[in-house]
Coordinates of C-alpha atoms in Angstrom, one line a residue:
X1 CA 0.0 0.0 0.0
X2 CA 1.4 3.2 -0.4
X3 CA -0.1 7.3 1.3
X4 CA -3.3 8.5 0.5
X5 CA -5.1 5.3 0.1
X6 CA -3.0 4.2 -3.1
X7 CA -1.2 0.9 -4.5
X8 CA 2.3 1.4 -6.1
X9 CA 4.8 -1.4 -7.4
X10 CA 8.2 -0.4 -5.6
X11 CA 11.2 -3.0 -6.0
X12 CA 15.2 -2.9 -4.4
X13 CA 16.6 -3.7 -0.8
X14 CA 14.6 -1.5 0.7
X15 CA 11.2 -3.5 -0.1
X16 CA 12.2 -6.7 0.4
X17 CA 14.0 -6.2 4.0
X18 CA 10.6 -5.9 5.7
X19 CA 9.4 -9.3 3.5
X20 CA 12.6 -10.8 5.0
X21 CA 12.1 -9.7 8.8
X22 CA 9.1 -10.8 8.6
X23 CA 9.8 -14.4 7.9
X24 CA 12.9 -14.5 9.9
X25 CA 10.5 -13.4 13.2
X26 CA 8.0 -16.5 11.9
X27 CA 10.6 -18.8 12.2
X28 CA 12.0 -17.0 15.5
X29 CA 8.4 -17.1 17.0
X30 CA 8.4 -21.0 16.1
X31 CA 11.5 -21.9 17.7
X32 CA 13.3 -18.7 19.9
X33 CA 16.6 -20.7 20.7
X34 CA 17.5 -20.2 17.3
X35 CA 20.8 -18.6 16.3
X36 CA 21.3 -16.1 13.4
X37 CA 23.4 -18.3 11.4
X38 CA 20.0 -21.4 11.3
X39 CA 17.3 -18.5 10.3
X40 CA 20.2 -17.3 7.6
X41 CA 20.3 -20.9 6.6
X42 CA 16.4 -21.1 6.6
X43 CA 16.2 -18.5 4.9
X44 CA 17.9 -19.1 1.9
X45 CA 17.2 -22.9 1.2
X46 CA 13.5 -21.5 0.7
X47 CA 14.5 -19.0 -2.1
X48 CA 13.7 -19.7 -5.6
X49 CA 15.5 -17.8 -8.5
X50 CA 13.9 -15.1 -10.0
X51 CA 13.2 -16.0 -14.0
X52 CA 13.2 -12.2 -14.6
X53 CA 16.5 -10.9 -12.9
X54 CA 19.8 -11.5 -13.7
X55 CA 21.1 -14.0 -10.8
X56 CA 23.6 -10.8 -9.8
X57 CA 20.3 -9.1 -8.8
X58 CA 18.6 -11.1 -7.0
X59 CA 20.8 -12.6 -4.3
X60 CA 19.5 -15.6 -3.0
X61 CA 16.5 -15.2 -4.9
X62 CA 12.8 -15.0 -3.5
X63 CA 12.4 -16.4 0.2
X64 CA 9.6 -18.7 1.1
X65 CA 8.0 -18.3 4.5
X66 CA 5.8 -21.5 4.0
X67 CA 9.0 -23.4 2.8
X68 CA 11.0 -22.1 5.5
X69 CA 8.9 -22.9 8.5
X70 CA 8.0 -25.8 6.9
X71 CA 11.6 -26.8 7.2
X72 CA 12.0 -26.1 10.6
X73 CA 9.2 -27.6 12.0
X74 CA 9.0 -30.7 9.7
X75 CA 13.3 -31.1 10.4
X76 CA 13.2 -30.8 6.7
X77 CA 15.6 -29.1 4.1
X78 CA 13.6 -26.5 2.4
X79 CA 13.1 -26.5 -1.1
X80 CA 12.2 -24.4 -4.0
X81 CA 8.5 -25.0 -4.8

């Protein structure tokens, strides 16, 4: 959403970060006692590549919060669906 009751498409760093958070505190509120280093791991074996960016653009590629809790609370490796 973006002021005065509008929708905009917005892209870069600074809109996914909050996508990000959000699905590194999912995974947090699953399981507290984990460390940085497991929610970075988490995190990127539930990205996919991005078809339409060059792979130099899109880091790890597009997270999965359904993969990635899936993966923690199944014990599971996540995987690109």
């Amino acid at each position: 959403t973006y002021p005065g009751g509008r929708y905009r498409v917005l892209s870069g760093t600074s809109m996914a970060a909050p996508h990000v958070t959000g699905i590194a505190a999912l995974l947090l509120g699953a399981r507290l006692q984990l460390r940085g280093g497991e929610v970075r791991q988490l995190l990127v074996a539930s990205c996919r590549p991005v078809a339409t960016l060059p792979r130099e653009e899109q880091g790890a590629g597009l997270p999965s919060a359904r993969q990635a809790v899936q993966a923690l609370l199944g014990g599971q490796r996540a995987r690109a669906s």
